[in-house]
Amino acid sequence: MLPDYEIIRNESPQSKRSPWMELIFSLLIIQTILFLLPSASGAAEAIPADAIHVRIVANSNTQEDQEMKSLIQEEIQPLLVEALATAKSAEELENQLSSLTNEMTKRAGKITKKMIQIQVVDALIPPKKDGSIFYSQNVQKALVVTIGEGKGDNWWCALFPKVCYRDEEPKEEPVKFWTWEWIKNKFWS
């Protein structure tokens, strides 16, 4: 026969919650670490440090001026693509853009009667989010196209094909849930 002995159980509420608290605390630490790692976003490699940006600033935020800004961007885009294709360095690209400012001004002048000012300068490039990549605000060498007073929203990109001239965006298909689709087919078909 087995000797009788007292079974001691530690059933304090603190010991039962401890594993859950450890799990939540661990998850918070992991999330904080992932949030604080800026290199994981890919922004550091997305635009080279010596890239020349293009910034087009509209006259104002009216619908007409914003459409005009888009038309001017479409009109000068072939010149930018051609300069980008022939340039072998950032300095060469800068020189080509400087020589193309008169041609860009003529093309933009066909679209609007407002004053167009085009310069290659060190400009403050505002922050931009492109998909999952965030580009922070920075002073960069840029081709700045200012339409009229230049008090409207601006459009910018780096002369880097994946940032500036994307292929057509893939259309997102609506999210479908298998369970909901099954219920709809079962009861409403």
mmCIF file of C-alpha atoms in Angstrom:
data_model
loop_
_atom_site.group_PDB
_atom_site.id
_atom_site.type_symbol
_atom_site.label_atom_id
_atom_site.label_comp_id
_atom_site.label_asym_id
_atom_site.label_seq_id
_atom_site.Cartn_x
_atom_site.Cartn_y
_atom_site.Cartn_z
ATOM 1 C CA MET A 1 0.000 0.000 0.000
ATOM 2 C CA LEU A 2 1.181 3.494 -0.763
ATOM 3 C CA PRO A 3 1.846 5.833 2.089
ATOM 4 C CA ASP A 4 -0.517 8.729 2.354
ATOM 5 C CA TYR A 5 0.992 12.077 1.595
ATOM 6 C CA GLU A 6 -0.376 15.500 1.162
ATOM 7 C CA ILE A 7 -0.568 16.877 -2.366
ATOM 8 C CA ILE A 8 0.313 20.530 -2.459
ATOM 9 C CA ARG A 9 -1.116 22.484 -5.362
ATOM 10 C CA ASN A 10 -0.112 26.025 -6.145
ATOM 11 C CA GLU A 11 -3.245 27.470 -7.706
ATOM 12 C CA SER A 12 -2.703 31.136 -7.119
ATOM 13 C CA PRO A 13 -4.174 33.368 -9.857
ATOM 14 C CA GLN A 14 -0.787 34.943 -10.499
ATOM 15 C CA SER A 15 0.831 31.676 -11.570
ATOM 16 C CA LYS A 16 -1.989 30.935 -14.029
ATOM 17 C CA ARG A 17 -1.716 34.363 -15.694
ATOM 18 C CA SER A 18 2.052 34.411 -15.849
ATOM 19 C CA PRO A 19 2.474 32.443 -19.132
ATOM 20 C CA TRP A 20 -0.127 34.622 -20.837
ATOM 21 C CA MET A 21 1.553 37.790 -19.612
ATOM 22 C CA GLU A 22 4.910 36.479 -20.832
ATOM 23 C CA LEU A 23 3.436 35.739 -24.259
ATOM 24 C CA ILE A 24 1.845 39.193 -24.569
ATOM 25 C CA PHE A 25 5.035 40.874 -23.385
ATOM 26 C CA SER A 26 7.117 38.875 -25.885
ATOM 27 C CA LEU A 27 4.792 39.777 -28.743
ATOM 28 C CA LEU A 28 4.961 43.467 -27.808
ATOM 29 C CA ILE A 29 8.756 43.358 -27.815
ATOM 30 C CA ILE A 30 8.838 41.659 -31.232
ATOM 31 C CA GLN A 31 6.374 44.179 -32.675
ATOM 32 C CA THR A 32 8.393 47.098 -31.293
ATOM 33 C CA ILE A 33 11.609 45.738 -32.786
ATOM 34 C CA LEU A 34 9.985 45.266 -36.193
ATOM 35 C CA PHE A 35 8.495 48.755 -36.080
ATOM 36 C CA LEU A 36 11.805 50.388 -35.226
ATOM 37 C CA LEU A 37 13.812 48.761 -38.026
ATOM 38 C CA PRO A 38 13.676 51.290 -40.906
ATOM 39 C CA SER A 39 15.968 49.260 -43.172
ATOM 40 C CA ALA A 40 13.393 46.494 -43.371
ATOM 41 C CA SER A 41 11.025 48.768 -45.317
ATOM 42 C CA GLY A 42 13.366 48.872 -48.327
ATOM 43 C CA ALA A 43 13.385 52.681 -48.468
ATOM 44 C CA ALA A 44 17.143 52.818 -48.028
ATOM 45 C CA GLU A 45 17.819 50.867 -51.235
ATOM 46 C CA ALA A 46 14.905 52.181 -53.284
ATOM 47 C CA ILE A 47 16.392 55.517 -54.393
ATOM 48 C CA PRO A 48 20.124 55.950 -54.906
ATOM 49 C CA ALA A 49 21.744 58.787 -52.944
ATOM 50 C CA ASP A 50 22.857 60.592 -56.111
ATOM 51 C CA ALA A 51 19.502 60.255 -57.894
ATOM 52 C CA ILE A 52 18.069 63.397 -59.415
ATOM 53 C CA HIS A 53 14.429 63.980 -58.547
ATOM 54 C CA VAL A 54 11.702 65.626 -60.582
ATOM 55 C CA ARG A 55 9.249 67.867 -58.760
ATOM 56 C CA ILE A 56 6.282 69.509 -60.475
ATOM 57 C CA VAL A 57 4.462 72.112 -58.372
ATOM 58 C CA ALA A 58 0.964 73.210 -59.438
ATOM 59 C CA ASN A 59 -0.237 76.818 -59.414
ATOM 60 C CA SER A 60 -2.912 76.015 -56.820
ATOM 61 C CA ASN A 61 -4.985 73.137 -55.505
ATOM 62 C CA THR A 62 -7.972 73.736 -57.791
ATOM 63 C CA GLN A 63 -9.057 70.801 -59.935
ATOM 64 C CA GLU A 64 -8.099 72.683 -63.109
ATOM 65 C CA ASP A 65 -4.556 73.427 -61.902
ATOM 66 C CA GLN A 66 -4.031 69.853 -60.705
ATOM 67 C CA GLU A 67 -5.151 68.514 -64.103
ATOM 68 C CA MET A 68 -2.807 71.004 -65.781
ATOM 69 C CA LYS A 69 0.047 69.693 -63.615
ATOM 70 C CA SER A 70 -0.713 66.132 -64.747
ATOM 71 C CA LEU A 71 -0.843 67.180 -68.397
ATOM 72 C CA ILE A 72 2.516 68.939 -68.104
ATOM 73 C CA GLN A 73 4.010 65.883 -66.416
ATOM 74 C CA GLU A 74 2.780 63.689 -69.286
ATOM 75 C CA GLU A 75 4.113 66.187 -71.841
ATOM 76 C CA ILE A 76 7.660 66.366 -70.445
ATOM 77 C CA GLN A 77 7.892 62.685 -69.481
ATOM 78 C CA PRO A 78 9.277 61.563 -72.885
ATOM 79 C CA LEU A 79 12.105 64.095 -72.562
ATOM 80 C CA LEU A 80 12.931 62.795 -69.091
ATOM 81 C CA VAL A 81 12.877 59.171 -70.221
ATOM 82 C CA GLU A 82 15.142 59.983 -73.178
ATOM 83 C CA ALA A 83 17.611 61.888 -70.968
ATOM 84 C CA LEU A 84 17.598 59.059 -68.443
ATOM 85 C CA ALA A 85 18.255 56.450 -71.139
ATOM 86 C CA THR A 86 21.257 58.283 -72.605
ATOM 87 C CA ALA A 87 22.907 59.465 -69.366
ATOM 88 C CA LYS A 88 25.641 57.320 -67.902
ATOM 89 C CA SER A 89 26.097 59.238 -64.634
ATOM 90 C CA ALA A 90 24.193 61.613 -62.376
ATOM 91 C CA GLU A 91 26.347 64.554 -63.544
ATOM 92 C CA GLU A 92 25.655 63.773 -67.191
ATOM 93 C CA LEU A 93 21.936 63.498 -66.448
ATOM 94 C CA GLU A 94 22.004 66.845 -64.651
ATOM 95 C CA ASN A 95 23.713 68.482 -67.659
ATOM 96 C CA GLN A 96 21.186 66.960 -70.068
ATOM 97 C CA LEU A 97 18.266 68.145 -67.955
ATOM 98 C CA SER A 98 19.725 71.648 -67.785
ATOM 99 C CA SER A 99 20.004 71.721 -71.586
ATOM 100 C CA LEU A 100 16.423 70.434 -71.969
ATOM 101 C CA THR A 101 14.813 73.145 -69.817
ATOM 102 C CA ASN A 102 13.990 75.326 -72.867
ATOM 103 C CA GLU A 103 12.336 72.413 -74.673
ATOM 104 C CA MET A 104 10.379 71.508 -71.524
ATOM 105 C CA THR A 105 9.269 75.138 -71.131
ATOM 106 C CA LYS A 106 8.025 75.173 -74.757
ATOM 107 C CA ARG A 107 6.093 71.940 -74.305
ATOM 108 C CA ALA A 108 4.570 73.109 -71.022
ATOM 109 C CA GLY A 109 3.740 76.476 -72.618
ATOM 110 C CA LYS A 110 1.526 74.669 -75.155
ATOM 111 C CA ILE A 111 -0.667 73.482 -72.281
ATOM 112 C CA THR A 112 -0.959 76.647 -70.177
ATOM 113 C CA LYS A 113 -0.528 80.389 -70.480
ATOM 114 C CA LYS A 114 0.742 80.613 -66.886
ATOM 115 C CA MET A 115 4.416 81.251 -66.264
ATOM 116 C CA ILE A 116 6.503 78.052 -66.198
ATOM 117 C CA GLN A 117 9.777 78.087 -64.297
ATOM 118 C CA ILE A 118 12.135 75.113 -64.701
ATOM 119 C CA GLN A 119 15.372 74.791 -62.718
ATOM 120 C CA VAL A 120 17.871 72.125 -61.696
ATOM 121 C CA VAL A 121 18.527 72.994 -58.033
ATOM 122 C CA ASP A 122 18.897 71.492 -54.568
ATOM 123 C CA ALA A 123 15.253 71.283 -53.513
ATOM 124 C CA LEU A 124 13.338 70.084 -50.493
ATOM 125 C CA ILE A 125 11.585 66.902 -51.588
ATOM 126 C CA PRO A 126 8.482 66.220 -49.475
ATOM 127 C CA PRO A 127 7.783 62.783 -47.978
ATOM 128 C CA LYS A 128 6.078 60.218 -50.181
ATOM 129 C CA LYS A 129 4.580 56.779 -49.692
ATOM 130 C CA ASP A 130 4.824 54.426 -52.637
ATOM 131 C CA GLY A 131 3.150 51.135 -51.891
ATOM 132 C CA SER A 132 4.820 49.806 -48.773
ATOM 133 C CA ILE A 133 7.877 52.062 -49.083
ATOM 134 C CA PHE A 134 8.040 55.415 -47.320
ATOM 135 C CA TYR A 135 10.459 58.065 -48.600
ATOM 136 C CA SER A 136 11.325 60.664 -45.983
ATOM 137 C CA GLN A 137 11.613 64.398 -46.594
ATOM 138 C CA ASN A 138 15.073 65.398 -47.760
ATOM 139 C CA VAL A 139 17.036 68.027 -49.688
ATOM 140 C CA GLN A 140 18.049 66.519 -53.047
ATOM 141 C CA LYS A 141 19.231 67.647 -56.449
ATOM 142 C CA ALA A 142 16.031 68.083 -58.440
ATOM 143 C CA LEU A 143 14.518 69.342 -61.658
ATOM 144 C CA VAL A 144 11.800 71.652 -60.302
ATOM 145 C CA VAL A 145 8.952 72.666 -62.612
ATOM 146 C CA THR A 146 6.892 75.456 -61.048
ATOM 147 C CA ILE A 147 3.588 76.383 -62.688
ATOM 148 C CA GLY A 148 2.367 79.939 -62.040
ATOM 149 C CA GLU A 149 2.718 80.854 -58.368
ATOM 150 C CA GLY A 150 3.584 77.282 -57.344
ATOM 151 C CA LYS A 151 1.283 77.228 -54.310
ATOM 152 C CA GLY A 152 -0.462 73.943 -55.066
ATOM 153 C CA ASP A 153 0.241 70.313 -54.315
ATOM 154 C CA ASN A 154 3.258 68.873 -56.013
ATOM 155 C CA TRP A 155 4.104 65.692 -57.849
ATOM 156 C CA TRP A 156 7.574 64.233 -57.545
ATOM 157 C CA CYS A 157 9.617 61.213 -58.349
ATOM 158 C CA ALA A 158 13.208 60.163 -58.576
ATOM 159 C CA LEU A 159 14.600 59.540 -62.009
ATOM 160 C CA PHE A 160 14.568 55.870 -61.309
ATOM 161 C CA PRO A 161 12.071 53.926 -63.462
ATOM 162 C CA LYS A 162 10.465 51.916 -60.669
ATOM 163 C CA VAL A 163 9.646 55.082 -58.724
ATOM 164 C CA CYS A 164 8.741 57.425 -61.540
ATOM 165 C CA TYR A 165 7.270 55.626 -64.486
ATOM 166 C CA ARG A 166 5.546 52.495 -63.342
ATOM 167 C CA ASP A 167 3.882 50.018 -65.575
ATOM 168 C CA GLU A 168 0.149 49.903 -65.230
ATOM 169 C CA GLU A 169 -0.893 49.151 -61.668
ATOM 170 C CA PRO A 170 -2.310 45.667 -61.243
ATOM 171 C CA LYS A 171 -5.969 45.801 -60.381
ATOM 172 C CA GLU A 172 -6.721 44.468 -56.961
ATOM 173 C CA GLU A 173 -9.342 41.787 -56.883
ATOM 174 C CA PRO A 174 -11.909 42.079 -54.135
ATOM 175 C CA VAL A 175 -11.244 39.920 -51.111
ATOM 176 C CA LYS A 176 -13.375 36.801 -51.012
ATOM 177 C CA PHE A 177 -13.881 34.616 -48.008
ATOM 178 C CA TRP A 178 -14.377 30.964 -48.754
ATOM 179 C CA THR A 179 -16.852 30.477 -45.905
ATOM 180 C CA TRP A 180 -19.004 33.431 -46.967
ATOM 181 C CA GLU A 181 -18.957 32.327 -50.612
ATOM 182 C CA TRP A 182 -19.999 28.815 -49.581
ATOM 183 C CA ILE A 183 -22.899 30.173 -47.466
ATOM 184 C CA LYS A 184 -24.038 32.443 -50.325
ATOM 185 C CA ASN A 185 -23.967 29.567 -52.815
ATOM 186 C CA LYS A 186 -25.706 27.208 -50.422
ATOM 187 C CA PHE A 187 -28.563 29.495 -49.403
ATOM 188 C CA TRP A 188 -28.922 32.255 -52.015
ATOM 189 C CA SER A 189 -28.200 30.485 -55.286
#
